[in-house]
XYZ file of C-alpha atoms in Angstrom:
236
model
C 143.123 118.594 78.267
C 144.548 115.882 76.027
C 144.227 112.433 77.491
C 146.912 109.814 76.938
C 146.896 106.087 77.557
C 148.055 105.700 81.175
C 149.542 102.336 80.311
C 152.168 104.139 78.260
C 152.949 106.752 80.916
C 155.355 106.542 83.869
C 153.979 105.934 87.351
C 154.382 108.384 90.215
C 157.056 106.114 91.690
C 159.163 106.576 88.569
C 158.866 110.382 88.446
C 161.014 112.904 90.358
C 159.135 114.385 93.272
C 160.586 117.931 92.966
C 162.491 120.167 90.618
C 164.812 121.079 93.518
C 164.628 124.765 92.609
C 165.142 126.920 95.713
C 162.779 129.783 96.412
C 164.263 133.302 96.675
C 161.880 134.652 99.318
C 160.109 133.166 102.313
C 156.644 134.251 101.170
C 156.763 131.596 98.456
C 156.626 128.978 101.233
C 154.840 130.827 104.030
C 151.752 132.048 102.127
C 150.706 128.772 100.423
C 151.444 126.871 103.619
C 149.155 129.257 105.513
C 146.408 128.608 102.943
C 146.915 124.847 103.388
C 146.817 125.171 107.157
C 143.558 127.148 106.984
C 141.975 124.571 104.630
C 142.833 121.817 107.083
C 140.798 123.787 109.631
C 137.940 124.955 107.343
C 137.496 121.578 105.593
C 138.511 119.348 108.523
C 135.603 116.953 107.861
C 136.153 116.704 104.082
C 138.441 114.198 102.386
C 137.758 115.119 98.766
C 140.407 117.771 98.315
C 144.146 118.132 98.022
C 146.252 121.266 98.451
C 150.003 121.166 98.035
C 152.936 123.535 98.176
C 155.822 123.493 95.679
C 154.880 120.034 94.308
C 155.353 118.952 90.750
C 152.152 118.486 88.665
C 152.776 115.955 85.903
C 150.440 116.257 82.925
C 150.207 115.361 79.254
C 149.556 118.774 77.745
C 153.186 119.955 77.645
C 156.224 118.997 75.620
C 156.670 115.833 77.666
C 154.818 114.039 80.494
C 158.218 113.855 82.213
C 158.325 117.653 82.614
C 156.089 118.930 85.449
C 154.881 122.405 86.277
C 155.524 123.305 89.883
C 153.104 125.880 91.302
C 153.856 127.617 94.565
C 150.511 126.179 95.637
C 147.619 124.342 94.007
C 144.224 122.931 94.936
C 142.419 119.956 93.466
C 138.850 118.901 94.232
C 137.270 115.455 93.893
C 140.489 113.608 94.741
C 141.660 111.809 97.852
C 143.166 114.003 100.498
C 145.721 111.269 101.104
C 146.037 108.970 98.120
C 145.492 105.405 99.276
C 146.170 106.660 102.806
C 149.654 107.818 101.907
C 151.374 111.123 101.153
C 151.908 112.033 97.517
C 155.411 112.697 96.256
C 154.029 114.474 93.235
C 150.637 115.062 91.624
C 150.315 112.853 88.548
C 147.190 113.814 86.609
C 146.794 110.462 84.863
C 146.791 108.749 88.283
C 144.106 111.132 89.579
C 141.354 110.169 87.143
C 142.622 113.008 84.930
C 141.452 115.589 87.486
C 143.584 118.708 87.055
C 144.017 121.354 89.798
C 141.115 123.765 89.956
C 143.384 126.540 91.333
C 147.037 127.372 90.918
C 148.929 130.038 92.856
C 152.187 131.690 91.847
C 154.084 134.199 93.994
C 156.319 136.461 91.949
C 159.940 136.695 93.061
C 163.002 138.762 92.326
C 163.893 136.509 89.418
C 161.024 136.613 86.862
C 159.562 133.156 86.448
C 157.183 133.488 83.505
C 154.114 133.920 85.713
C 152.423 136.257 83.227
C 153.258 134.352 80.034
C 154.804 130.881 80.004
C 153.160 129.569 83.167
C 149.891 131.283 82.306
C 149.854 129.456 78.935
C 150.708 126.139 80.554
C 147.950 126.402 83.178
C 145.473 127.361 80.449
C 146.379 124.323 78.334
C 146.159 122.132 81.408
C 142.681 123.449 82.168
C 143.277 125.058 85.573
C 140.119 127.088 86.208
C 141.594 129.745 88.503
C 145.097 131.100 88.271
C 146.208 133.515 90.969
C 149.303 135.667 90.772
C 150.458 137.397 93.967
C 153.086 140.068 93.289
C 153.417 142.434 96.299
C 157.007 143.463 95.625
C 157.580 143.566 91.908
C 154.182 144.460 90.409
C 155.369 147.862 89.130
C 158.338 146.204 87.449
C 156.034 143.719 85.802
C 153.306 146.324 85.023
C 150.619 144.357 86.778
C 148.601 144.627 89.976
C 149.901 143.133 93.259
C 147.009 140.630 93.372
C 145.416 139.205 90.247
C 142.840 136.439 89.746
C 142.415 134.897 86.324
C 139.531 132.644 85.319
C 139.672 130.279 82.362
C 136.952 131.179 79.854
C 136.775 129.298 76.524
C 140.412 128.233 76.857
C 141.831 131.672 77.688
C 142.378 133.468 80.994
C 140.403 136.575 81.754
C 141.403 138.906 84.525
C 138.695 139.110 87.209
C 137.608 142.094 89.297
C 136.920 142.264 93.023
C 138.662 141.379 96.250
C 138.185 139.155 98.031
C 137.237 137.275 94.935
C 134.528 134.607 95.319
C 135.042 131.320 93.485
C 131.693 129.457 93.482
C 133.136 126.280 91.970
C 135.405 126.007 95.032
C 133.057 127.479 97.598
C 135.745 129.914 98.832
C 136.944 133.408 98.221
C 140.532 134.587 98.288
C 142.108 137.927 99.036
C 144.763 139.826 100.967
C 144.885 140.710 104.662
C 147.380 141.165 107.454
C 148.920 138.331 109.406
C 150.212 139.170 112.896
C 152.623 136.997 114.857
C 153.927 138.667 118.021
C 155.198 142.063 116.924
C 155.682 140.989 113.292
C 153.047 141.907 110.717
C 152.940 140.958 107.056
C 150.487 140.884 104.204
C 149.368 137.395 103.169
C 146.541 135.652 101.327
C 143.518 134.245 103.163
C 140.377 132.327 102.340
C 137.005 134.131 102.629
C 133.353 133.066 102.828
C 130.668 134.125 100.382
C 129.825 137.211 102.470
C 133.438 138.402 102.269
C 134.342 137.451 105.839
C 137.883 136.268 106.310
C 138.393 132.785 107.769
C 140.358 133.169 110.953
C 143.193 130.954 112.128
C 142.527 128.684 115.135
C 144.796 130.956 117.157
C 142.681 133.968 116.255
C 139.480 132.135 117.167
C 140.996 131.077 120.516
C 142.148 134.610 121.276
C 138.782 136.098 120.366
C 136.991 133.540 122.578
C 139.351 134.287 125.449
C 138.764 138.015 125.117
C 135.030 137.513 125.060
C 135.244 135.354 128.208
C 137.367 137.964 129.961
C 134.787 140.639 129.006
C 131.956 138.580 130.515
C 133.960 138.011 133.692
C 134.624 141.735 133.976
C 130.931 142.489 133.536
C 130.022 139.976 136.208
C 132.563 141.417 138.594
C 131.175 144.932 138.074
C 127.696 143.575 138.752
C 128.865 142.009 142.019
C 130.523 145.207 143.144
C 127.385 147.252 142.384
C 124.647 144.856 143.524
C 126.299 142.261 145.675
C 125.362 138.640 145.073
C 124.057 137.652 141.663
C 120.338 136.833 141.448
C 119.442 133.134 141.435
C 119.094 132.960 137.611
C 122.621 134.320 137.280
C 124.101 131.534 139.344
C 125.238 128.217 137.873
């Protein structure tokens, strides 16, 4: 990444906070927001990361530092979770010790957005290590796979193999799975651990704990019905 003198660059207060471009499907908001929500749970005790959804990333590797790239989601490590205790309006690389996002996510929509060419080139020039393209609806149109992970190697992106795909520099894997809410089910992206186990949402953990408790209570009730009172060691 080319470094510029920050004294000659605009501050975050002077830069627009969004490109105001509306999304054309709800997954472009839901999926990265779910990933953010899960990170807040997984990394609750860490303050050295920042994940944002649909936020402009201002950098000095494009045609102008006034023109941001706006990923559907991105992750940076080694930065403050809340910059100076406040929310960011945009991510300005030269105000983040020149730390660029380590991961960028794009969700392909009905209107092609240059995910496989223009944006790919921009992220490569910026130095984003992992570039993820999720294309569940239009992958045949675009002649790609529904889920692709690219890793930056010697300045160029190389398509990776495997799902969930483990990213050691981040300490997380990423892949597809089903999200269930009531009677609605949809495919989304989740974080995974090194063994390939999906990180569950707090609601899933709570439900699983409740089911396990109910199972124990049922087993105790069957024991009482068969043997009467519990032995002393079974009482609390």
